[in-house]
Short mmCIF file of C-alpha atoms and ligand atoms in Angstrom, two decimals:
data_model
loop_
_atom_site.label_atom_id
_atom_site.label_comp_id
_atom_site.label_asym_id
_atom_site.label_seq_id
_atom_site.Cartn_x
_atom_site.Cartn_y
_atom_site.Cartn_z
CA MET A 1 23.69 -11.78 -0.30
CA LEU A 2 20.35 -13.31 -1.67
CA ASN A 3 20.82 -17.19 -1.19
CA LEU A 4 17.66 -18.06 -2.37
CA GLN A 5 16.34 -21.74 -1.17
CA ASP A 6 15.15 -22.25 -4.80
CA PRO A 7 17.07 -19.53 -7.12
CA THR A 8 15.02 -20.03 -9.33
CA LEU A 9 12.44 -17.57 -8.42
CA PHE A 10 15.05 -14.81 -8.79
CA ARG A 11 13.34 -13.55 -12.21
CA THR A 12 14.71 -10.40 -14.18
CA GLU A 13 12.45 -10.25 -17.19
CA ASN A 14 9.36 -9.35 -18.37
CA TYR A 15 6.18 -11.50 -17.73
CA ILE A 16 3.57 -11.15 -20.30
CA ASP A 17 1.43 -14.20 -21.59
CA GLY A 18 2.45 -16.93 -19.88
CA LYS A 19 6.37 -16.15 -20.51
CA TRP A 20 9.13 -14.84 -19.45
CA ILE A 21 10.36 -11.89 -22.67
CA ALA A 22 13.12 -9.26 -22.77
CA GLY A 23 11.92 -5.94 -22.78
CA SER A 24 13.09 -3.35 -25.94
CA ALA A 25 14.58 -0.58 -23.71
CA GLY A 26 17.74 -2.10 -22.36
CA HIS A 27 18.33 -2.92 -18.31
CA ILE A 28 18.07 -2.05 -15.00
CA ILE A 29 20.49 -2.25 -12.33
CA VAL A 30 18.81 -2.95 -8.94
CA THR A 31 20.62 -1.67 -5.87
CA ASN A 32 20.49 -2.61 -2.52
CA PRO A 33 19.74 0.28 -0.34
CA ALA A 34 21.69 -1.04 2.75
CA ASN A 35 24.96 -1.23 1.11
CA GLY A 36 24.84 -0.13 -3.15
CA ASP A 37 25.70 -3.71 -4.97
CA VAL A 38 24.20 -4.39 -7.54
CA ILE A 39 21.65 -7.02 -6.83
CA ALA A 40 19.92 -7.32 -10.06
CA LYS A 41 20.16 -6.19 -14.02
CA THR A 42 16.51 -6.61 -14.94
CA THR A 43 14.72 -5.91 -17.80
CA ASN A 44 13.38 -1.82 -19.18
CA SER A 45 10.45 -1.69 -21.06
CA ASN A 46 8.91 1.40 -23.28
CA ALA A 47 5.37 2.02 -24.75
CA ALA A 48 5.84 -0.42 -27.21
CA ASP A 49 5.75 -4.08 -24.71
CA ALA A 50 3.17 -2.69 -22.01
CA THR A 51 0.77 -2.50 -24.92
CA VAL A 52 1.74 -5.89 -25.82
CA ALA A 53 0.55 -6.73 -22.13
CA VAL A 54 -2.23 -4.98 -22.69
CA GLU A 55 -3.18 -7.18 -25.18
CA ALA A 56 -2.74 -10.17 -23.82
CA ALA A 57 -4.53 -9.36 -21.02
CA ALA A 58 -7.58 -8.77 -23.12
CA VAL A 59 -7.52 -11.75 -25.28
CA ALA A 60 -7.06 -13.96 -21.87
CA PHE A 61 -9.74 -12.28 -20.07
CA LYS A 62 -12.37 -13.69 -22.65
CA SER A 63 -11.57 -16.51 -21.47
CA TRP A 64 -10.70 -16.27 -17.36
CA SER A 65 -13.93 -13.98 -17.20
CA ARG A 66 -16.25 -17.14 -18.16
CA THR A 67 -14.39 -19.75 -15.79
CA PRO A 68 -16.16 -19.96 -12.72
CA ALA A 69 -15.78 -18.55 -9.49
CA LYS A 70 -14.95 -21.73 -7.84
CA GLU A 71 -12.33 -22.85 -10.62
CA ARG A 72 -11.16 -19.37 -10.06
CA ALA A 73 -10.46 -19.65 -6.42
CA LYS A 74 -8.77 -22.68 -6.89
CA VAL A 75 -5.57 -21.48 -9.09
CA MET A 76 -5.50 -18.29 -6.56
CA ARG A 77 -5.40 -20.60 -3.21
CA LYS A 78 -3.18 -22.46 -5.10
CA TRP A 79 -1.13 -19.45 -4.87
CA TYR A 80 -1.16 -18.34 -1.35
CA GLU A 81 -0.41 -21.45 -0.52
CA LEU A 82 3.03 -21.50 -3.04
CA ILE A 83 3.87 -18.11 -1.89
CA LEU A 84 3.83 -19.22 1.65
CA GLU A 85 5.51 -21.91 1.42
CA ASN A 86 8.38 -19.49 -0.53
CA THR A 87 8.05 -17.48 2.37
CA GLU A 88 11.50 -17.35 3.11
CA ASP A 89 13.13 -16.15 -0.41
CA LEU A 90 10.65 -13.70 -0.83
CA ALA A 91 11.09 -12.17 2.06
CA ARG A 92 15.07 -12.13 1.68
CA LEU A 93 14.59 -10.85 -1.90
CA MET A 94 12.50 -8.38 -0.41
CA THR A 95 15.27 -7.27 2.10
CA THR A 96 18.00 -7.20 -0.47
CA GLU A 97 15.77 -4.98 -2.99
CA GLN A 98 13.96 -2.54 -0.73
CA GLY A 99 16.06 -2.74 3.09
CA LYS A 100 13.37 -3.23 5.21
CA PRO A 101 13.97 -6.16 8.44
CA LEU A 102 13.59 -9.34 7.47
CA THR A 103 11.43 -9.60 10.15
CA GLU A 104 9.12 -7.45 8.28
CA ALA A 105 9.68 -8.81 5.34
CA ILE A 106 8.42 -11.70 6.26
CA GLY A 107 5.28 -10.08 7.68
CA GLU A 108 5.26 -8.70 4.38
CA VAL A 109 4.46 -11.72 2.46
CA ASN A 110 2.27 -13.21 4.81
CA TYR A 111 0.50 -10.15 4.68
CA GLY A 112 0.32 -10.39 0.88
CA ALA A 113 -0.61 -13.81 0.55
CA ALA A 114 -3.75 -12.92 2.76
CA PHE A 115 -5.07 -10.97 0.01
CA ILE A 116 -5.04 -13.83 -2.04
CA GLU A 117 -6.71 -15.79 0.24
CA PHE A 118 -9.20 -13.81 1.24
CA TYR A 119 -10.46 -12.85 -2.46
CA ALA A 120 -10.59 -16.61 -3.36
CA GLU A 121 -13.14 -16.98 -0.76
CA GLU A 122 -14.94 -13.57 -1.16
CA CYS A 123 -14.77 -13.97 -5.63
CA LYS A 124 -17.63 -17.27 -3.99
CA ARG A 125 -19.60 -14.55 -3.20
CA VAL A 126 -19.98 -11.85 -5.07
CA MET A 127 -24.13 -11.31 -5.46
CA GLY A 128 -26.80 -9.63 -7.97
CA ALA A 129 -30.07 -9.19 -6.75
CA THR A 130 -34.04 -9.41 -8.20
CA ILE A 131 -35.38 -6.29 -7.74
CA PRO A 132 -39.78 -6.27 -6.88
CA THR A 133 -41.01 -6.13 -10.29
CA VAL A 134 -42.51 -3.01 -11.13
CA ALA A 135 -45.19 -5.01 -13.87
CA ASN A 136 -46.36 -8.17 -13.78
CA ASP A 137 -45.03 -8.64 -17.66
CA ARG A 138 -41.35 -7.91 -17.12
CA ARG A 139 -38.44 -9.13 -14.04
CA LEU A 140 -35.90 -6.63 -13.00
CA GLN A 141 -32.55 -8.19 -12.59
CA THR A 142 -29.07 -6.91 -11.60
CA TYR A 143 -25.72 -8.88 -12.35
CA LYS A 144 -22.11 -8.79 -11.52
CA GLN A 145 -19.70 -9.08 -14.26
CA ALA A 146 -16.21 -8.52 -14.09
CA ILE A 147 -14.95 -5.27 -15.22
CA GLY A 148 -12.18 -6.32 -17.69
CA VAL A 149 -8.36 -5.43 -18.07
CA VAL A 150 -7.33 -3.86 -14.69
CA GLY A 151 -3.88 -1.58 -15.40
CA CYS A 152 -2.09 -1.03 -12.20
CA ILE A 153 1.13 1.29 -10.72
CA THR A 154 2.46 -0.26 -7.38
CA PRO A 155 5.05 1.48 -5.26
CA TRP A 156 8.41 0.00 -4.18
CA ASN A 157 7.31 0.44 0.25
CA PHE A 158 5.25 -2.77 0.04
CA PRO A 159 7.34 -4.58 -3.15
CA ASN A 160 5.10 -7.66 -2.95
CA ALA A 161 1.70 -6.86 -0.37
CA MET A 162 0.63 -3.68 -2.53
CA ILE A 163 0.88 -6.12 -5.20
CA THR A 164 -1.10 -8.82 -4.10
CA ARG A 165 -3.85 -6.03 -3.09
CA LYS A 166 -4.54 -5.05 -5.65
CA ALA A 167 -4.74 -8.07 -8.22
CA ALA A 168 -5.94 -10.30 -6.35
CA PRO A 169 -9.34 -9.35 -6.01
CA ALA A 170 -9.07 -8.23 -9.50
CA ILE A 171 -7.48 -11.87 -10.77
CA ALA A 172 -10.56 -13.29 -8.15
CA ALA A 173 -13.33 -11.34 -10.11
CA GLY A 174 -12.59 -12.69 -13.52
CA CYS A 175 -9.92 -9.72 -14.70
CA THR A 176 -7.29 -9.92 -16.32
CA VAL A 177 -4.00 -7.28 -14.88
CA VAL A 178 -0.89 -5.21 -16.54
CA ILE A 179 1.16 -4.41 -13.72
CA LYS A 180 4.38 -1.81 -13.39
CA PRO A 181 6.06 -2.63 -9.73
CA ASP A 182 8.14 -0.07 -9.01
CA ALA A 183 12.15 0.24 -11.02
CA GLY A 184 13.37 0.34 -7.89
CA THR A 185 12.38 -3.44 -6.52
CA PRO A 186 10.93 -5.66 -9.35
CA LEU A 187 11.95 -9.02 -8.01
CA SER A 188 9.76 -9.19 -5.63
CA ALA A 189 6.56 -8.88 -8.57
CA LEU A 190 8.35 -11.36 -11.09
CA ALA A 191 8.81 -14.19 -8.03
CA LEU A 192 5.15 -13.43 -7.82
CA CYS A 193 4.94 -14.08 -11.21
CA GLU A 194 6.90 -17.39 -11.36
CA LEU A 195 4.39 -18.44 -8.39
CA ALA A 196 1.53 -17.76 -9.93
CA GLU A 197 2.61 -20.02 -13.19
CA ARG A 198 3.38 -22.31 -11.18
CA ALA A 199 0.00 -22.26 -9.56
CA GLY A 200 -1.31 -22.60 -12.36
CA ILE A 201 -2.47 -19.33 -13.35
CA PRO A 202 -3.08 -18.53 -17.40
CA ALA A 203 -1.14 -17.34 -19.27
CA GLY A 204 -2.01 -13.56 -19.84
CA VAL A 205 -4.25 -12.63 -16.59
CA LEU A 206 -1.09 -11.31 -14.78
CA ASN A 207 0.73 -9.63 -16.63
CA VAL A 208 4.53 -8.04 -14.96
CA VAL A 209 6.48 -4.88 -16.96
CA ILE A 210 9.02 -3.63 -15.39
CA SER A 211 10.46 -0.12 -16.78
CA SER A 212 12.55 2.77 -15.42
CA HIS A 213 10.07 4.62 -18.00
CA SER A 214 7.29 5.22 -15.22
CA GLN A 215 5.79 7.87 -17.76
CA ALA A 216 5.35 6.25 -21.05
CA ILE A 217 3.93 2.91 -19.42
CA GLY A 218 2.05 5.08 -16.88
CA GLU A 219 -0.13 6.72 -20.81
CA VAL A 220 -0.38 2.93 -22.05
CA LEU A 221 -2.45 2.03 -18.36
CA THR A 222 -4.33 4.61 -18.05
CA GLN A 223 -5.00 5.41 -21.45
CA HIS A 224 -5.45 2.18 -22.68
CA LYS A 225 -8.70 1.14 -24.51
CA LYS A 226 -8.69 -2.36 -23.40
CA ILE A 227 -8.42 -1.04 -20.03
CA SER A 228 -11.40 -1.07 -18.37
CA LYS A 229 -9.56 0.39 -14.84
CA PHE A 230 -6.91 1.76 -13.54
CA THR A 231 -5.61 1.64 -9.94
CA PHE A 232 -2.26 3.42 -8.35
CA THR A 233 -0.61 3.24 -5.20
CA GLY A 234 1.65 5.99 -4.61
CA SER A 235 2.08 10.10 -4.06
CA THR A 236 -0.96 12.68 -4.46
CA ALA A 237 0.41 14.25 -7.53
CA VAL A 238 1.43 11.75 -9.48
CA GLY A 239 -1.67 10.43 -8.77
CA LYS A 240 -3.15 13.45 -10.12
CA ILE A 241 -1.90 13.18 -13.13
CA LEU A 242 -2.41 9.71 -13.43
CA MET A 243 -6.53 10.59 -12.77
CA ALA A 244 -6.07 13.47 -15.69
CA GLN A 245 -5.22 10.50 -18.59
CA CYS A 246 -7.71 8.11 -16.95
CA ALA A 247 -10.37 10.39 -18.07
CA SER A 248 -9.98 10.55 -22.24
CA THR A 249 -10.87 6.65 -22.10
CA VAL A 250 -13.64 7.65 -19.01
CA LYS A 251 -11.66 4.57 -17.31
CA LYS A 252 -12.79 3.26 -13.22
CA ILE A 253 -10.10 4.41 -11.32
CA SER A 254 -8.76 3.66 -8.02
CA LEU A 255 -5.96 5.89 -5.95
CA GLU A 256 -4.46 5.25 -2.45
CA LEU A 257 -2.34 8.45 -2.28
CA GLY A 258 0.17 10.39 0.58
CA GLY A 259 -1.22 10.53 4.12
CA ASN A 260 -0.59 13.03 6.64
CA ALA A 261 -1.52 10.88 9.67
CA PRO A 262 -2.02 12.35 12.94
CA TYR A 263 -1.71 10.45 15.96
CA ILE A 264 -3.17 13.00 19.10
CA VAL A 265 -2.67 11.34 22.73
CA PHE A 266 -4.68 12.38 25.25
CA ASP A 267 -4.96 13.27 28.66
CA ASP A 268 -6.26 10.05 29.96
CA ALA A 269 -4.44 7.94 28.01
CA ASP A 270 -2.39 4.89 28.55
CA ILE A 271 0.85 6.15 28.36
CA GLY A 272 3.01 3.59 28.00
CA GLU A 273 0.77 1.49 25.09
CA ALA A 274 0.30 4.97 23.22
CA VAL A 275 4.55 5.13 23.31
CA THR A 276 4.58 1.69 22.01
CA HIS A 277 2.48 2.15 19.34
CA CYS A 278 3.54 5.37 18.67
CA VAL A 279 7.22 3.49 17.99
CA ALA A 280 5.38 1.08 15.63
CA THR A 281 3.61 2.66 13.40
CA LYS A 282 6.19 6.05 13.62
CA PHE A 283 9.18 3.68 12.23
CA ARG A 284 7.61 0.44 10.26
CA ASN A 285 9.34 0.55 7.52
CA CYS A 286 11.48 2.99 8.66
CA GLY A 287 8.64 5.30 8.55
CA GLN A 288 8.53 4.87 4.76
CA THR A 289 4.47 4.17 4.67
CA CYS A 290 1.52 6.15 3.75
CA VAL A 291 -0.24 5.06 7.11
CA CYS A 292 2.52 6.39 9.39
CA THR A 293 2.03 8.25 12.05
CA ASN A 294 3.27 11.61 10.87
CA ARG A 295 1.69 14.40 12.84
CA ILE A 296 2.11 13.66 16.55
CA PHE A 297 -0.54 15.97 18.60
CA VAL A 298 -0.22 15.54 22.61
CA GLN A 299 -1.85 16.91 25.53
CA SER A 300 -0.12 19.47 27.10
CA SER A 301 -0.72 17.95 30.19
CA ILE A 302 1.31 14.56 30.24
CA ALA A 303 3.19 15.84 27.01
CA GLU A 304 6.32 16.51 29.54
CA GLU A 305 6.20 12.20 30.30
CA PHE A 306 4.97 11.15 27.03
CA THR A 307 7.82 12.91 25.16
CA LYS A 308 10.44 11.20 27.87
CA ARG A 309 8.66 7.87 27.34
CA LEU A 310 9.20 7.82 23.64
CA LYS A 311 13.02 9.30 23.53
CA GLU A 312 13.59 6.81 25.46
CA ALA A 313 11.61 3.66 23.15
CA ILE A 314 13.30 5.16 20.47
CA ALA A 315 16.66 5.44 21.70
CA GLU A 316 16.24 1.45 21.99
CA LEU A 317 15.51 0.99 18.33
CA LYS A 318 18.22 -0.96 16.31
CA VAL A 319 19.25 0.46 13.13
CA ALA A 320 21.28 -1.80 10.77
CA ASP A 321 21.09 -4.12 7.71
CA GLY A 322 17.83 -5.72 7.62
CA PHE A 323 19.93 -9.11 7.40
CA THR A 324 21.23 -8.49 10.29
CA ASP A 325 19.49 -10.82 13.77
CA GLY A 326 17.25 -7.93 15.41
CA ALA A 327 17.58 -4.81 12.64
CA MET A 328 14.39 -2.81 13.33
CA ILE A 329 15.45 -0.10 11.45
CA GLY A 330 17.31 -0.58 7.47
CA PRO A 331 18.08 2.24 5.40
CA LEU A 332 16.14 4.79 2.90
CA ILE A 333 15.07 3.83 -0.16
CA ASN A 334 16.99 6.17 -2.19
CA SER A 335 19.34 8.90 -1.36
CA ALA A 336 16.24 11.48 -2.41
CA ALA A 337 15.03 10.38 0.28
CA VAL A 338 17.34 11.17 2.39
CA GLU A 339 18.26 14.52 0.98
CA LYS A 340 14.09 15.06 2.06
CA ILE A 341 14.34 13.83 5.08
CA ASP A 342 17.67 16.37 5.82
CA GLY A 343 15.61 19.12 4.31
CA LEU A 344 12.85 18.87 6.59
CA ILE A 345 14.36 18.74 10.07
CA ALA A 346 16.46 21.85 8.90
CA ASP A 347 13.48 23.53 7.68
CA ALA A 348 11.71 22.85 11.91
CA THR A 349 15.25 23.55 13.58
CA GLN A 350 15.19 27.21 11.59
CA LYS A 351 12.00 27.82 12.30
CA GLY A 352 12.79 26.81 16.23
CA ALA A 353 11.68 22.99 16.64
CA GLU A 354 14.33 20.91 18.69
CA VAL A 355 16.36 18.03 18.02
CA LEU A 356 16.05 15.35 20.83
CA LEU A 357 17.17 12.38 19.51
CA GLY A 358 18.85 12.44 16.72
CA GLY A 359 18.50 14.44 13.75
CA GLY A 360 20.77 13.61 10.93
CA ARG A 361 22.25 10.87 8.78
CA HIS A 362 23.33 7.72 10.88
CA GLU A 363 27.30 6.28 11.24
CA LEU A 364 27.01 3.47 9.08
CA GLY A 365 26.40 5.47 5.88
CA GLN A 366 24.26 4.99 2.54
CA GLY A 367 20.67 5.50 3.55
CA PHE A 368 21.07 4.90 6.69
CA TYR A 369 19.22 7.59 9.36
CA GLN A 370 19.29 8.81 12.95
CA PRO A 371 15.98 7.12 14.54
CA THR A 372 14.88 10.79 15.76
CA LEU A 373 12.59 13.01 17.54
CA LEU A 374 11.65 16.48 17.53
CA ALA A 375 9.79 18.96 19.91
CA ASN A 376 8.03 22.16 19.68
CA ILE A 377 7.06 21.59 16.21
CA SER A 378 4.66 24.65 14.53
CA GLN A 379 1.88 24.48 11.60
CA ASP A 380 4.34 26.65 9.42
CA MET A 381 7.12 23.85 9.48
CA ARG A 382 7.79 21.85 6.85
CA ILE A 383 7.41 18.92 8.34
CA ALA A 384 4.03 19.27 9.85
CA ASN A 385 2.19 19.60 6.69
CA GLU A 386 4.37 17.05 4.49
CA GLU A 387 4.46 13.52 4.47
CA ILE A 388 7.92 12.44 5.56
CA PHE A 389 8.26 8.95 5.01
CA GLY A 390 11.96 8.68 7.35
CA PRO A 391 12.07 7.58 10.89
CA VAL A 392 10.81 11.45 12.62
CA ALA A 393 8.93 11.37 14.75
CA ALA A 394 8.01 14.95 15.61
CA ILE A 395 5.67 16.53 18.34
CA GLN A 396 3.14 18.97 18.85
CA THR A 397 1.11 19.78 22.22
CA PHE A 398 -2.66 20.86 22.42
CA GLU A 399 -5.04 21.99 25.03
CA THR A 400 -8.46 21.02 23.51
CA GLU A 401 -10.52 17.90 22.38
CA SER A 402 -12.26 20.53 20.15
CA GLU A 403 -8.50 21.74 18.92
CA VAL A 404 -7.05 19.00 18.05
CA ILE A 405 -9.67 17.65 16.03
CA GLU A 406 -9.38 20.70 14.14
CA ARG A 407 -6.05 20.81 14.16
CA ALA A 408 -5.56 17.12 12.96
CA ASN A 409 -8.23 17.05 10.06
CA ASP A 410 -6.66 21.15 8.66
CA THR A 411 -4.87 18.87 5.61
CA VAL A 412 -6.06 18.41 2.67
CA TYR A 413 -5.37 14.45 3.39
CA GLY A 414 -7.35 12.31 4.85
CA LEU A 415 -6.04 8.37 5.00
CA ALA A 416 -5.34 7.13 8.66
CA ALA A 417 -5.52 8.43 11.56
CA TYR A 418 -4.64 7.18 15.29
CA PHE A 419 -5.63 8.49 18.71
CA PHE A 420 -5.60 7.74 22.46
CA THR A 421 -7.98 7.39 25.28
CA ARG A 422 -9.89 6.05 27.71
CA ASP A 423 -12.97 7.35 27.59
CA ILE A 424 -15.35 5.05 25.94
CA GLY A 425 -17.62 8.53 25.35
CA ARG A 426 -14.57 10.12 23.25
CA VAL A 427 -13.51 7.12 21.28
CA MET A 428 -16.58 7.78 19.96
CA ARG A 429 -16.78 11.66 19.37
CA VAL A 430 -12.97 11.92 18.00
CA SER A 431 -13.39 8.45 15.76
CA GLU A 432 -16.81 9.90 13.75
CA GLU A 433 -15.33 13.55 13.76
CA LEU A 434 -11.47 13.25 12.46
CA GLU A 435 -11.65 13.10 8.65
CA TYR A 436 -10.18 10.41 7.58
CA GLY A 437 -10.71 6.82 5.79
CA ILE A 438 -8.62 4.79 8.66
CA VAL A 439 -9.19 5.98 12.04
CA CYS A 440 -7.68 3.59 14.84
CA SER A 441 -7.95 4.19 18.48
CA ASN A 442 -6.54 3.35 21.16
CA SER A 443 -4.02 1.13 18.32
CA GLY A 444 -1.32 2.15 16.14
CA VAL A 445 -1.75 -1.21 14.33
CA PHE A 446 -4.43 -2.34 11.89
CA SER A 447 -3.74 -3.21 8.66
CA THR A 448 -5.89 -6.58 7.58
CA GLU A 449 -6.95 -7.92 3.93
CA VAL A 450 -10.03 -8.72 5.87
CA ALA A 451 -10.66 -4.42 6.03
CA PRO A 452 -11.28 -1.75 2.79
CA PHE A 453 -7.80 0.68 3.41
CA GLY A 454 -8.33 3.80 1.35
CA GLY A 455 -8.41 7.95 2.04
CA TRP A 456 -10.56 10.72 2.33
CA LYS A 457 -9.89 13.95 0.47
CA GLN A 458 -6.61 13.80 -1.33
CA SER A 459 -5.04 10.53 0.03
CA GLY A 460 -7.95 8.92 -2.80
CA ILE A 461 -10.38 7.00 -4.15
CA GLY A 462 -11.45 3.95 -3.64
CA SER A 463 -10.42 1.37 -0.74
CA GLU A 464 -8.73 -1.60 -0.79
CA GLY A 465 -9.10 -5.20 1.05
CA GLY A 466 -12.31 -5.99 2.45
CA GLN A 467 -15.59 -6.52 0.23
CA GLU A 468 -15.05 -3.02 -1.08
CA GLY A 469 -12.11 -4.43 -2.67
CA ILE A 470 -13.13 -6.47 -4.89
CA ALA A 471 -16.45 -4.43 -5.63
CA ASP A 472 -14.72 -1.86 -8.27
CA PHE A 473 -13.36 -4.73 -10.25
CA TYR A 474 -17.29 -5.42 -11.55
CA GLU A 475 -19.26 -3.88 -13.35
CA THR A 476 -23.14 -3.97 -12.50
CA LYS A 477 -25.37 -4.92 -15.22
CA PHE A 478 -29.33 -3.65 -14.58
CA HIS A 479 -31.09 -7.10 -16.90
CA SER A 480 -34.89 -5.96 -17.44
CA MET A 481 -36.76 -9.11 -18.75
CA GLY A 482 -40.00 -8.05 -20.60
CA GLY A 483 -42.58 -10.73 -21.79
CA ILE A 484 -43.10 -12.54 -19.12
CA ASP A 485 -46.37 -12.63 -19.22
CA SER A 486 -47.72 -12.01 -23.25
C1 LIG B 1 0.30 2.38 2.34
O1 LIG B 1 1.21 2.55 3.08
O2 LIG B 1 0.41 1.81 1.04
C2 LIG B 1 0.31 0.20 2.69
C3 LIG B 1 0.20 0.09 4.33
C4 LIG B 1 -0.22 -0.84 5.02
O3 LIG B 1 -1.46 -1.88 3.98
O4 LIG B 1 -0.56 -1.05 5.70
#
């Protein structure tokens, strides 16, 4: 099924210090979520293997951090070009291990590569400052210096782009990285290493450790004293544990955690556009992104029409293996994800939700789920409070602007929020009042390498992408230079 044009992109061992090395903890069987087929037997690693990677990264940091930004940029640019040249193969690996439709996988490879391109350019423009002095015999300056070795833990839902969104700014800044990708989707990560090596990224700069022992590897990456910064994308619950672990060595941290995105449709919205974007943001990656629409709020006067049109649009979605022509919804990642969706729907219907479409497992079996539309959602239902992470759209209604803002903000999460209105005053008011790191008006599409992606409240710390996304990989040093007027 893999059928790669370049079979050497299929790697199964750790990439540490520029070498392909077996881990010390046996093997991991990687399966295709669409059919359960075994697609790879990769190495499995323990804490000692991760420690070896950290030591290698610490050695490599000494020379990489002193390599001029222009030279770092050159090899990164090459890496970016090689990824684009191998887009089809990288996408095939991703669809096979993660399940998303091939067209979405191609989109992710391009999205992931864009972070490498952007930060290769950006690292040449990171400036220190000269500060007006406070005394004539002194001069005051700041330098930006690479922070050191960076530990990264990345998720299965974007097996390529969540790696490059962390590794590209880090490596561009002169840092070295040790990455633990999700054990379910290691092949995309390893293929990226193969291409990085071909591009000339020096040994020890990029290290990937494959492991199903998340806790053990997490402890190394959050507590090893040679790691200066730790960055994680995943659930809020795990993020809190990792954050606490980082306290022992006072690591700088960036966390991209869960969301509970509101999608608000006011009665003056273009309903057709609101429906189209709702489908795009709700059902992308089978609903498995942190920024997927989670709570749909529709003003009651248009609720009937919006719901009818949304139902028609959802009914058009083609559920199929990601390699099937026209596939729009692939499988959920695993059986636990399927069970979670079953549980959310059961809880909602017991409490009065109405199933307008779908509502159960799909006839294709395995991880496939029917695209589902629920109405009559109320605040006491789990589905209104938890991240759904599946192909279920859940509608609530509201009466006024102030009411919906209060309800939209009534969550511990603060990652992404969407709203639709043609009133420019309301666009400004609502965008200012929503307590979210990303606010999207009249569109459901925002992901780009040039802008910051980050959550407020319990959705995270720091931002990835844009100028902000590289800033955290530098320390600022203040140099107070005396003896000028001797
Ligand atoms: C995520 O869900 O964590 C990433 C989504 C994106 O970058 O668009």
